[in-house]
């Protein structure tokens, strides 16, 4: 389920964004009329997309967009008056925030929405790959600690300890990490 937060003081803008998001299959669309409400919502819930239509009732609004981009994996679209577009775009690009000039052209906004969807998919894939790599690193640390335990307690060479863990994993139909954890438990209790 795709979730979006629309931050805007304008009911007309909210109606426009909601219709565009529904066309793009966003099922859960939350509305925040102020920066304070937006910050609270972003701290309590994960969003796939945050649209910030500046200025807001209580603040300029660019800080809300930056917070959304920095504190989560959500994609951010910031809408800004055309006379400030170049300046704001330059400031926001370092945070990965896409800017769209007002008045908003439906076709241009749809293109921006599709770009953020594509970027979100890529970021999600990268995040999953990162998690896999971190898990592998953690597995290697545990296996290496188990090897060191075997070397220290049983006088095995590193190569023998490695082969022992691999053999046990195959014979017991377990992962090397599971075998390593069992070795560590066995020798930690002594």
Tab-separated table of N, CA and C in Angstrom, residues 37-182:
chain	number	residue	atom	x	y	z
A	37	UNK	N	2.108	19.920	12.110
A	37	UNK	CA	1.350	18.668	11.916
A	37	UNK	C	2.133	17.717	11.016
A	38	UNK	N	2.772	18.253	10.000
A	38	UNK	CA	3.569	17.424	9.078
A	38	UNK	C	4.728	16.758	9.820
A	39	UNK	N	5.435	17.520	10.643
A	39	UNK	CA	6.559	16.953	11.403
A	39	UNK	C	6.102	15.828	12.319
A	40	UNK	N	4.985	16.055	13.001
A	40	UNK	CA	4.453	15.033	13.907
A	40	UNK	C	4.082	13.784	13.119
A	41	UNK	N	3.417	13.958	12.002
A	41	UNK	CA	3.011	12.821	11.169
A	41	UNK	C	4.230	12.060	10.668
A	42	UNK	N	5.247	12.781	10.202
A	42	UNK	CA	6.463	12.137	9.696
A	42	UNK	C	7.222	11.397	10.794
A	43	UNK	N	7.149	11.895	12.027
A	43	UNK	CA	7.853	11.212	13.114
A	43	UNK	C	7.097	9.966	13.579
A	44	UNK	N	5.799	9.924	13.351
A	44	UNK	CA	4.980	8.804	13.814
A	44	UNK	C	4.746	7.734	12.756
A	45	UNK	N	4.831	8.099	11.478
A	45	UNK	CA	4.459	7.165	10.414
A	45	UNK	C	5.447	7.222	9.261
A	46	UNK	N	5.637	6.079	8.596
A	46	UNK	CA	6.476	6.021	7.400
A	46	UNK	C	5.636	6.378	6.184
A	47	UNK	N	6.225	7.172	5.315
A	47	UNK	CA	5.550	7.589	4.089
A	47	UNK	C	6.394	7.198	2.881
A	48	UNK	N	5.735	6.922	1.780
A	48	UNK	CA	6.431	6.669	0.531
A	48	UNK	C	6.708	7.984	-0.195
A	49	UNK	N	5.806	8.951	0.005
A	49	UNK	CA	5.908	10.235	-0.693
A	49	UNK	C	5.416	11.343	0.218
A	50	UNK	N	6.097	12.484	0.147
A	50	UNK	CA	5.656	13.682	0.862
A	50	UNK	C	5.650	14.830	-0.137
A	51	UNK	N	4.500	15.454	-0.284
A	51	UNK	CA	4.368	16.629	-1.155
A	51	UNK	C	4.223	17.836	-0.247
A	52	UNK	N	5.128	18.802	-0.406
A	52	UNK	CA	5.080	20.015	0.410
A	52	UNK	C	4.828	21.191	-0.524
A	53	UNK	N	3.670	21.835	-0.324
A	53	UNK	CA	3.241	22.967	-1.136
A	53	UNK	C	3.531	24.231	-0.331
A	54	UNK	N	4.638	24.922	-0.681
A	54	UNK	CA	5.038	26.077	0.122
A	54	UNK	C	4.518	27.376	-0.478
A	55	UNK	N	4.336	28.406	0.374
A	55	UNK	CA	4.557	28.481	1.815
A	55	UNK	C	3.405	27.844	2.594
A	56	UNK	N	3.702	27.487	3.843
A	56	UNK	CA	2.701	26.893	4.729
A	56	UNK	C	2.109	27.979	5.624
A	57	UNK	N	1.082	27.626	6.401
A	57	UNK	CA	0.442	28.588	7.305
A	57	UNK	C	1.402	29.077	8.390
A	58	UNK	N	2.201	28.165	8.923
A	58	UNK	CA	3.004	28.479	10.096
A	58	UNK	C	4.503	28.654	9.834
A	59	UNK	N	4.940	28.439	8.598
A	59	UNK	CA	6.369	28.544	8.282
A	59	UNK	C	6.563	28.515	6.771
A	60	UNK	N	7.797	28.833	6.324
A	60	UNK	CA	8.051	28.789	4.876
A	60	UNK	C	7.822	27.395	4.276
A	61	UNK	N	8.228	26.323	4.988
A	61	UNK	CA	7.929	24.959	4.538
A	61	UNK	C	9.090	24.156	4.003
A	62	UNK	N	10.142	24.813	3.571
A	62	UNK	CA	11.263	24.058	3.006
A	62	UNK	C	11.912	23.160	4.058
A	63	UNK	N	11.872	23.573	5.326
A	63	UNK	CA	12.445	22.750	6.402
A	63	UNK	C	11.680	21.443	6.564
A	64	UNK	N	10.378	21.466	6.356
A	64	UNK	CA	9.566	20.248	6.436
A	64	UNK	C	9.994	19.275	5.333
A	65	UNK	N	10.206	19.808	4.139
A	65	UNK	CA	10.647	18.964	3.029
A	65	UNK	C	12.003	18.338	3.325
A	66	UNK	N	12.911	19.127	3.886
A	66	UNK	CA	14.246	18.622	4.219
A	66	UNK	C	14.148	17.545	5.297
A	67	UNK	N	13.323	17.779	6.313
A	67	UNK	CA	13.141	16.784	7.377
A	67	UNK	C	12.607	15.475	6.789
A	68	UNK	N	11.636	15.572	5.909
A	68	UNK	CA	11.064	14.363	5.297
A	68	UNK	C	12.127	13.616	4.497
A	69	UNK	N	12.966	14.352	3.788
A	69	UNK	CA	14.002	13.716	2.958
A	69	UNK	C	15.129	13.126	3.800
A	70	UNK	N	15.487	13.780	4.890
A	70	UNK	CA	16.609	13.319	5.717
A	70	UNK	C	16.250	12.171	6.646
A	71	UNK	N	15.054	12.168	7.159
A	71	UNK	CA	14.703	11.228	8.213
A	71	UNK	C	13.983	9.977	7.755
A	72	UNK	N	13.823	9.782	6.491
A	72	UNK	CA	13.118	8.589	6.040
A	72	UNK	C	13.497	8.271	4.607
A	73	UNK	N	12.978	7.173	4.126
A	73	UNK	CA	13.232	6.776	2.744
A	73	UNK	C	12.159	7.329	1.815
A	74	UNK	N	11.332	8.229	2.307
A	74	UNK	CA	10.248	8.740	1.469
A	74	UNK	C	10.779	9.739	0.438
A	75	UNK	N	10.143	9.744	-0.697
A	75	UNK	CA	10.486	10.687	-1.753
A	75	UNK	C	9.743	11.992	-1.480
A	76	UNK	N	10.342	13.117	-1.875
A	76	UNK	CA	9.756	14.419	-1.556
A	76	UNK	C	9.635	15.265	-2.817
A	77	UNK	N	8.445	15.843	-2.974
A	77	UNK	CA	8.200	16.820	-4.035
A	77	UNK	C	7.841	18.131	-3.346
A	78	UNK	N	8.533	19.190	-3.724
A	78	UNK	CA	8.294	20.513	-3.164
A	78	UNK	C	7.757	21.398	-4.283
A	79	UNK	N	6.586	22.004	-4.058
A	79	UNK	CA	6.042	22.912	-5.061
A	79	UNK	C	6.339	24.340	-4.614
A	80	UNK	N	6.780	25.158	-5.564
A	80	UNK	CA	7.241	26.506	-5.255
A	80	UNK	C	6.825	27.458	-6.377
A	81	UNK	N	6.587	28.713	-6.022
A	81	UNK	CA	6.232	29.713	-7.034
A	81	UNK	C	7.334	29.786	-8.077
A	82	UNK	N	6.936	29.969	-9.325
A	82	UNK	CA	7.894	29.918	-10.431
A	82	UNK	C	9.014	30.949	-10.304
A	83	UNK	N	8.753	32.110	-9.697
A	83	UNK	CA	9.812	33.114	-9.582
A	83	UNK	C	10.931	32.695	-8.618
A	84	UNK	N	10.649	31.742	-7.736
A	84	UNK	CA	11.661	31.242	-6.797
A	84	UNK	C	12.191	29.869	-7.178
A	85	UNK	N	11.709	29.336	-8.289
A	85	UNK	CA	12.000	27.952	-8.674
A	85	UNK	C	13.498	27.652	-8.769
A	86	UNK	N	14.249	28.458	-9.517
A	86	UNK	CA	15.683	28.182	-9.702
A	86	UNK	C	16.444	28.199	-8.383
A	87	UNK	N	16.195	29.203	-7.575
A	87	UNK	CA	16.892	29.333	-6.293
A	87	UNK	C	16.563	28.160	-5.359
A	88	UNK	N	15.282	27.841	-5.226
A	88	UNK	CA	14.855	26.766	-4.325
A	88	UNK	C	15.319	25.407	-4.852
A	89	UNK	N	15.247	25.201	-6.153
A	89	UNK	CA	15.697	23.932	-6.735
A	89	UNK	C	17.162	23.693	-6.419
A	90	UNK	N	17.963	24.733	-6.553
A	90	UNK	CA	19.394	24.609	-6.263
A	90	UNK	C	19.616	24.222	-4.795
A	91	UNK	N	18.854	24.826	-3.889
A	91	UNK	CA	18.996	24.520	-2.462
A	91	UNK	C	18.532	23.100	-2.138
A	92	UNK	N	17.476	22.645	-2.788
A	92	UNK	CA	16.851	21.361	-2.442
A	92	UNK	C	17.516	20.153	-3.099
A	93	UNK	N	18.240	20.368	-4.184
A	93	UNK	CA	18.792	19.206	-4.900
A	93	UNK	C	19.801	18.433	-4.064
A	94	UNK	N	20.517	19.089	-3.146
A	94	UNK	CA	21.480	18.364	-2.315
A	94	UNK	C	20.785	17.406	-1.346
A	95	UNK	N	19.492	17.589	-1.110
A	95	UNK	CA	18.727	16.690	-0.244
A	95	UNK	C	17.959	15.646	-1.046
A	96	UNK	N	18.050	15.718	-2.366
A	96	UNK	CA	17.323	14.776	-3.208
A	96	UNK	C	15.845	15.109	-3.321
A	97	UNK	N	15.520	16.373	-3.141
A	97	UNK	CA	14.127	16.817	-3.187
A	97	UNK	C	13.820	17.356	-4.583
A	98	UNK	N	12.754	16.844	-5.167
A	98	UNK	CA	12.334	17.294	-6.488
A	98	UNK	C	11.447	18.530	-6.329
A	99	UNK	N	11.717	19.556	-7.120
A	99	UNK	CA	10.887	20.758	-7.070
A	99	UNK	C	10.057	20.875	-8.336
A	100	UNK	N	8.850	21.386	-8.143
A	100	UNK	CA	7.922	21.611	-9.255
A	100	UNK	C	7.436	23.048	-9.137
A	101	UNK	N	7.460	23.775	-10.270
A	101	UNK	CA	7.057	25.182	-10.272
A	101	UNK	C	5.547	25.327	-10.304
A	102	UNK	N	5.064	26.355	-9.576
A	102	UNK	CA	3.638	26.711	-9.608
A	102	UNK	C	3.470	27.896	-10.543
A	103	UNK	N	2.390	28.007	-11.261
A	103	UNK	CA	1.229	27.118	-11.249
A	103	UNK	C	1.589	25.744	-11.831
A	104	UNK	N	0.973	24.729	-11.256
A	104	UNK	CA	1.328	23.354	-11.593
A	104	UNK	C	0.569	22.883	-12.818
A	105	UNK	N	1.344	22.379	-13.759
A	105	UNK	CA	0.803	21.760	-14.959
A	105	UNK	C	0.547	20.291	-14.619
A	106	UNK	N	-0.649	19.796	-14.873
A	106	UNK	CA	-1.029	18.419	-14.525
A	106	UNK	C	-0.061	17.396	-15.121
A	107	UNK	N	0.291	17.583	-16.376
A	107	UNK	CA	1.184	16.641	-17.057
A	107	UNK	C	2.594	16.678	-16.455
A	108	UNK	N	3.069	17.868	-16.128
A	108	UNK	CA	4.395	18.015	-15.530
A	108	UNK	C	4.423	17.392	-14.138
A	109	UNK	N	3.358	17.603	-13.373
A	109	UNK	CA	3.314	17.025	-12.033
A	109	UNK	C	3.247	15.500	-12.111
A	110	UNK	N	2.499	14.988	-13.058
A	110	UNK	CA	2.411	13.535	-13.218
A	110	UNK	C	3.789	12.961	-13.552
A	111	UNK	N	4.540	13.646	-14.395
A	111	UNK	CA	5.902	13.197	-14.733
A	111	UNK	C	6.788	13.205	-13.479
A	112	UNK	N	6.672	14.252	-12.660
A	112	UNK	CA	7.445	14.317	-11.419
A	112	UNK	C	7.045	13.184	-10.477
A	113	UNK	N	5.765	12.895	-10.414
A	113	UNK	CA	5.258	11.816	-9.571
A	113	UNK	C	5.806	10.462	-10.015
A	114	UNK	N	5.821	10.228	-11.318
A	114	UNK	CA	6.347	8.960	-11.847
A	114	UNK	C	7.859	8.858	-11.609
A	115	UNK	N	8.562	9.985	-11.709
A	115	UNK	CA	10.005	9.966	-11.433
A	115	UNK	C	10.270	9.608	-9.975
A	116	UNK	N	9.493	10.178	-9.069
A	116	UNK	CA	9.693	9.849	-7.653
A	116	UNK	C	9.349	8.390	-7.381
A	117	UNK	N	8.346	7.854	-8.079
A	117	UNK	CA	8.035	6.425	-7.941
A	117	UNK	C	9.229	5.574	-8.375
A	118	UNK	N	9.808	5.914	-9.519
A	118	UNK	CA	10.949	5.150	-10.036
A	118	UNK	C	12.143	5.249	-9.082
A	119	UNK	N	12.395	6.433	-8.568
A	119	UNK	CA	13.499	6.617	-7.625
A	119	UNK	C	13.231	5.828	-6.346
A	120	UNK	N	11.993	5.841	-5.892
A	120	UNK	CA	11.622	5.088	-4.696
A	120	UNK	C	11.874	3.599	-4.852
A	121	UNK	N	11.583	3.066	-6.019
A	121	UNK	CA	11.822	1.646	-6.290
A	121	UNK	C	13.319	1.358	-6.245
A	122	UNK	N	14.110	2.213	-6.873
A	122	UNK	CA	15.568	2.013	-6.855
A	122	UNK	C	16.135	2.113	-5.445
A	123	UNK	N	15.671	3.090	-4.686
A	123	UNK	CA	16.139	3.244	-3.309
A	123	UNK	C	15.761	2.015	-2.491
A	124	UNK	N	14.559	1.500	-2.701
A	124	UNK	CA	14.126	0.292	-1.995
A	124	UNK	C	15.017	-0.894	-2.301
A	125	UNK	N	15.378	-1.059	-3.560
A	125	UNK	CA	16.276	-2.154	-3.945
A	125	UNK	C	17.656	-1.987	-3.306
A	126	UNK	N	18.146	-0.776	-3.320
A	126	UNK	CA	19.452	-0.502	-2.711
A	126	UNK	C	19.396	-0.771	-1.212
A	127	UNK	N	18.300	-0.386	-0.569
A	127	UNK	CA	18.144	-0.616	0.868
A	127	UNK	C	18.140	-2.113	1.175
A	128	UNK	N	17.441	-2.904	0.363
A	128	UNK	CA	17.414	-4.361	0.566
A	128	UNK	C	18.802	-4.957	0.376
A	129	UNK	N	19.513	-4.498	-0.635
A	129	UNK	CA	20.871	-4.988	-0.882
A	129	UNK	C	21.787	-4.622	0.285
A	130	UNK	N	21.632	-3.432	0.792
A	130	UNK	CA	22.425	-2.991	1.946
A	130	UNK	C	22.155	-3.893	3.148
A	131	UNK	N	20.883	-4.200	3.391
A	131	UNK	CA	20.524	-5.076	4.514
A	131	UNK	C	21.127	-6.467	4.343
A	132	UNK	N	21.107	-6.996	3.116
A	132	UNK	CA	21.711	-8.310	2.847
A	132	UNK	C	23.211	-8.277	3.135
A	133	UNK	N	23.880	-7.223	2.676
A	133	UNK	CA	25.321	-7.110	2.891
A	133	UNK	C	25.660	-6.968	4.376
A	134	UNK	N	24.873	-6.202	5.102
A	134	UNK	CA	25.104	-6.065	6.538
A	134	UNK	C	24.908	-7.401	7.250
A	135	UNK	N	23.928	-8.182	6.792
A	135	UNK	CA	23.702	-9.508	7.370
A	135	UNK	C	24.891	-10.427	7.084
A	136	UNK	N	25.413	-10.357	5.863
A	136	UNK	CA	26.584	-11.174	5.522
A	136	UNK	C	27.786	-10.798	6.374
A	137	UNK	N	27.981	-9.507	6.575
A	137	UNK	CA	29.091	-9.044	7.416
A	137	UNK	C	28.917	-9.567	8.838
A	138	UNK	N	27.710	-9.494	9.352
A	138	UNK	CA	27.443	-9.992	10.702
A	138	UNK	C	27.684	-11.503	10.779
A	139	UNK	N	27.240	-12.231	9.751
A	139	UNK	CA	27.475	-13.675	9.697
A	139	UNK	C	28.977	-13.982	9.707
A	140	UNK	N	29.735	-13.243	8.897
A	140	UNK	CA	31.184	-13.452	8.842
A	140	UNK	C	31.856	-13.182	10.193
A	141	UNK	N	31.400	-12.153	10.886
A	141	UNK	CA	31.971	-11.854	12.211
A	141	UNK	C	31.762	-13.032	13.166
A	142	UNK	N	30.552	-13.571	13.165
A	142	UNK	CA	30.246	-14.676	14.079
A	142	UNK	C	31.040	-15.924	13.697
A	143	UNK	N	31.112	-16.211	12.395
A	143	UNK	CA	31.888	-17.374	11.944
A	143	UNK	C	33.361	-17.189	12.305
A	144	UNK	N	33.895	-16.008	12.119
A	144	UNK	CA	35.299	-15.752	12.465
A	144	UNK	C	35.545	-15.872	13.972
A	145	UNK	N	34.592	-15.415	14.772
A	145	UNK	CA	34.730	-15.588	16.227
A	145	UNK	C	34.728	-17.071	16.589
A	146	UNK	N	33.874	-17.852	15.903
A	146	UNK	CA	33.824	-19.295	16.169
A	146	UNK	C	35.131	-19.960	15.744
A	147	UNK	N	35.674	-19.532	14.610
A	147	UNK	CA	36.974	-20.074	14.174
A	147	UNK	C	38.040	-19.790	15.223
A	148	UNK	N	38.064	-18.552	15.709
A	148	UNK	CA	39.047	-18.184	16.730
A	148	UNK	C	38.860	-19.021	17.998
A	149	UNK	N	37.621	-19.287	18.342
A	149	UNK	CA	37.322	-20.125	19.504
A	149	UNK	C	37.864	-21.541	19.300
A	150	UNK	N	37.662	-22.093	18.100
A	150	UNK	CA	38.190	-23.430	17.806
A	150	UNK	C	39.715	-23.447	17.817
A	151	UNK	N	40.310	-22.412	17.272
A	151	UNK	CA	41.776	-22.305	17.245
A	151	UNK	C	42.315	-22.240	18.674
A	152	UNK	N	41.692	-21.406	19.489
A	152	UNK	CA	42.150	-21.199	20.866
A	152	UNK	C	41.924	-22.428	21.744
A	153	UNK	N	40.730	-23.012	21.662
A	153	UNK	CA	40.368	-24.101	22.575
A	153	UNK	C	40.780	-25.489	22.095
A	154	UNK	N	40.831	-25.688	20.782
A	154	UNK	CA	41.137	-27.024	20.271
A	154	UNK	C	42.467	-27.084	19.529
A	155	UNK	N	43.123	-25.956	19.389
A	155	UNK	CA	44.419	-25.929	18.726
A	155	UNK	C	44.351	-26.174	17.226
A	156	UNK	N	43.196	-25.929	16.626
A	156	UNK	CA	43.059	-26.109	15.165
A	156	UNK	C	43.772	-24.970	14.438
A	157	UNK	N	44.124	-25.237	13.187
A	157	UNK	CA	44.608	-24.150	12.331
A	157	UNK	C	43.381	-23.398	11.820
A	158	UNK	N	43.604	-22.215	11.261
A	158	UNK	CA	42.462	-21.453	10.736
A	158	UNK	C	41.781	-22.237	9.624
A	159	UNK	N	42.557	-22.849	8.752
A	159	UNK	CA	42.006	-23.629	7.653
A	159	UNK	C	41.183	-24.813	8.175
A	160	UNK	N	41.689	-25.506	9.189
A	160	UNK	CA	40.950	-26.634	9.767
A	160	UNK	C	39.653	-26.169	10.425
A	161	UNK	N	39.734	-25.062	11.127
A	161	UNK	CA	38.538	-24.510	11.780
A	161	UNK	C	37.492	-24.141	10.733
A	162	UNK	N	37.925	-23.539	9.641
A	162	UNK	CA	37.023	-23.170	8.551
A	162	UNK	C	36.359	-24.416	7.962
A	163	UNK	N	37.174	-25.424	7.664
A	163	UNK	CA	36.643	-26.668	7.097
A	163	UNK	C	35.694	-27.358	8.071
A	164	UNK	N	36.019	-27.315	9.363
A	164	UNK	CA	35.171	-27.933	10.375
A	164	UNK	C	33.782	-27.287	10.377
A	165	UNK	N	33.745	-25.974	10.362
A	165	UNK	CA	32.458	-25.251	10.373
A	165	UNK	C	31.675	-25.558	9.104
A	166	UNK	N	32.345	-25.541	7.953
A	166	UNK	CA	31.669	-25.863	6.690
A	166	UNK	C	31.103	-27.280	6.709
A	167	UNK	N	31.901	-28.227	7.163
A	167	UNK	CA	31.482	-29.628	7.203
A	167	UNK	C	30.279	-29.802	8.137
A	168	UNK	N	30.350	-29.184	9.306
A	168	UNK	CA	29.238	-29.273	10.257
A	168	UNK	C	27.961	-28.667	9.659
A	169	UNK	N	28.113	-27.562	8.957
A	169	UNK	CA	26.953	-26.916	8.332
A	169	UNK	C	26.320	-27.838	7.295
A	170	UNK	N	27.140	-28.488	6.493
A	170	UNK	CA	26.613	-29.410	5.477
A	170	UNK	C	25.990	-30.636	6.125
A	171	UNK	N	26.696	-31.234	7.054
A	171	UNK	CA	26.212	-32.457	7.687
A	171	UNK	C	24.921	-32.236	8.472
A	172	UNK	N	24.833	-31.108	9.134
A	172	UNK	CA	23.668	-30.826	9.979
A	172	UNK	C	22.568	-30.065	9.231
A	173	UNK	N	22.860	-29.719	7.979
A	173	UNK	CA	21.921	-28.943	7.151
A	173	UNK	C	21.510	-27.638	7.839
A	174	UNK	N	22.531	-26.933	8.251
A	174	UNK	CA	22.364	-25.632	8.895
A	174	UNK	C	23.287	-24.636	8.210
A	175	UNK	N	23.068	-23.394	8.541
A	175	UNK	CA	23.963	-22.370	7.984
A	175	UNK	C	25.255	-22.352	8.789
A	176	UNK	N	26.288	-21.783	8.178
A	176	UNK	CA	27.564	-21.646	8.890
A	176	UNK	C	27.371	-20.789	10.148
A	177	UNK	N	26.522	-19.807	10.055
A	177	UNK	CA	26.259	-18.941	11.211
A	177	UNK	C	25.660	-19.754	12.361
A	178	UNK	N	24.686	-20.614	12.063
A	178	UNK	CA	24.068	-21.418	13.116
A	178	UNK	C	25.099	-22.330	13.783
A	179	UNK	N	25.954	-22.946	12.976
A	179	UNK	CA	27.008	-23.802	13.521
A	179	UNK	C	27.950	-22.962	14.387
A	180	UNK	N	28.318	-21.787	13.879
A	180	UNK	CA	29.228	-20.900	14.615
A	180	UNK	C	28.608	-20.467	15.940
A	181	UNK	N	27.325	-20.151	15.937
A	181	UNK	CA	26.655	-19.751	17.171
A	181	UNK	C	26.672	-20.887	18.192
A	182	UNK	N	26.458	-22.123	17.723
A	182	UNK	CA	26.506	-23.280	18.624
A	182	UNK	C	27.905	-23.471	19.207
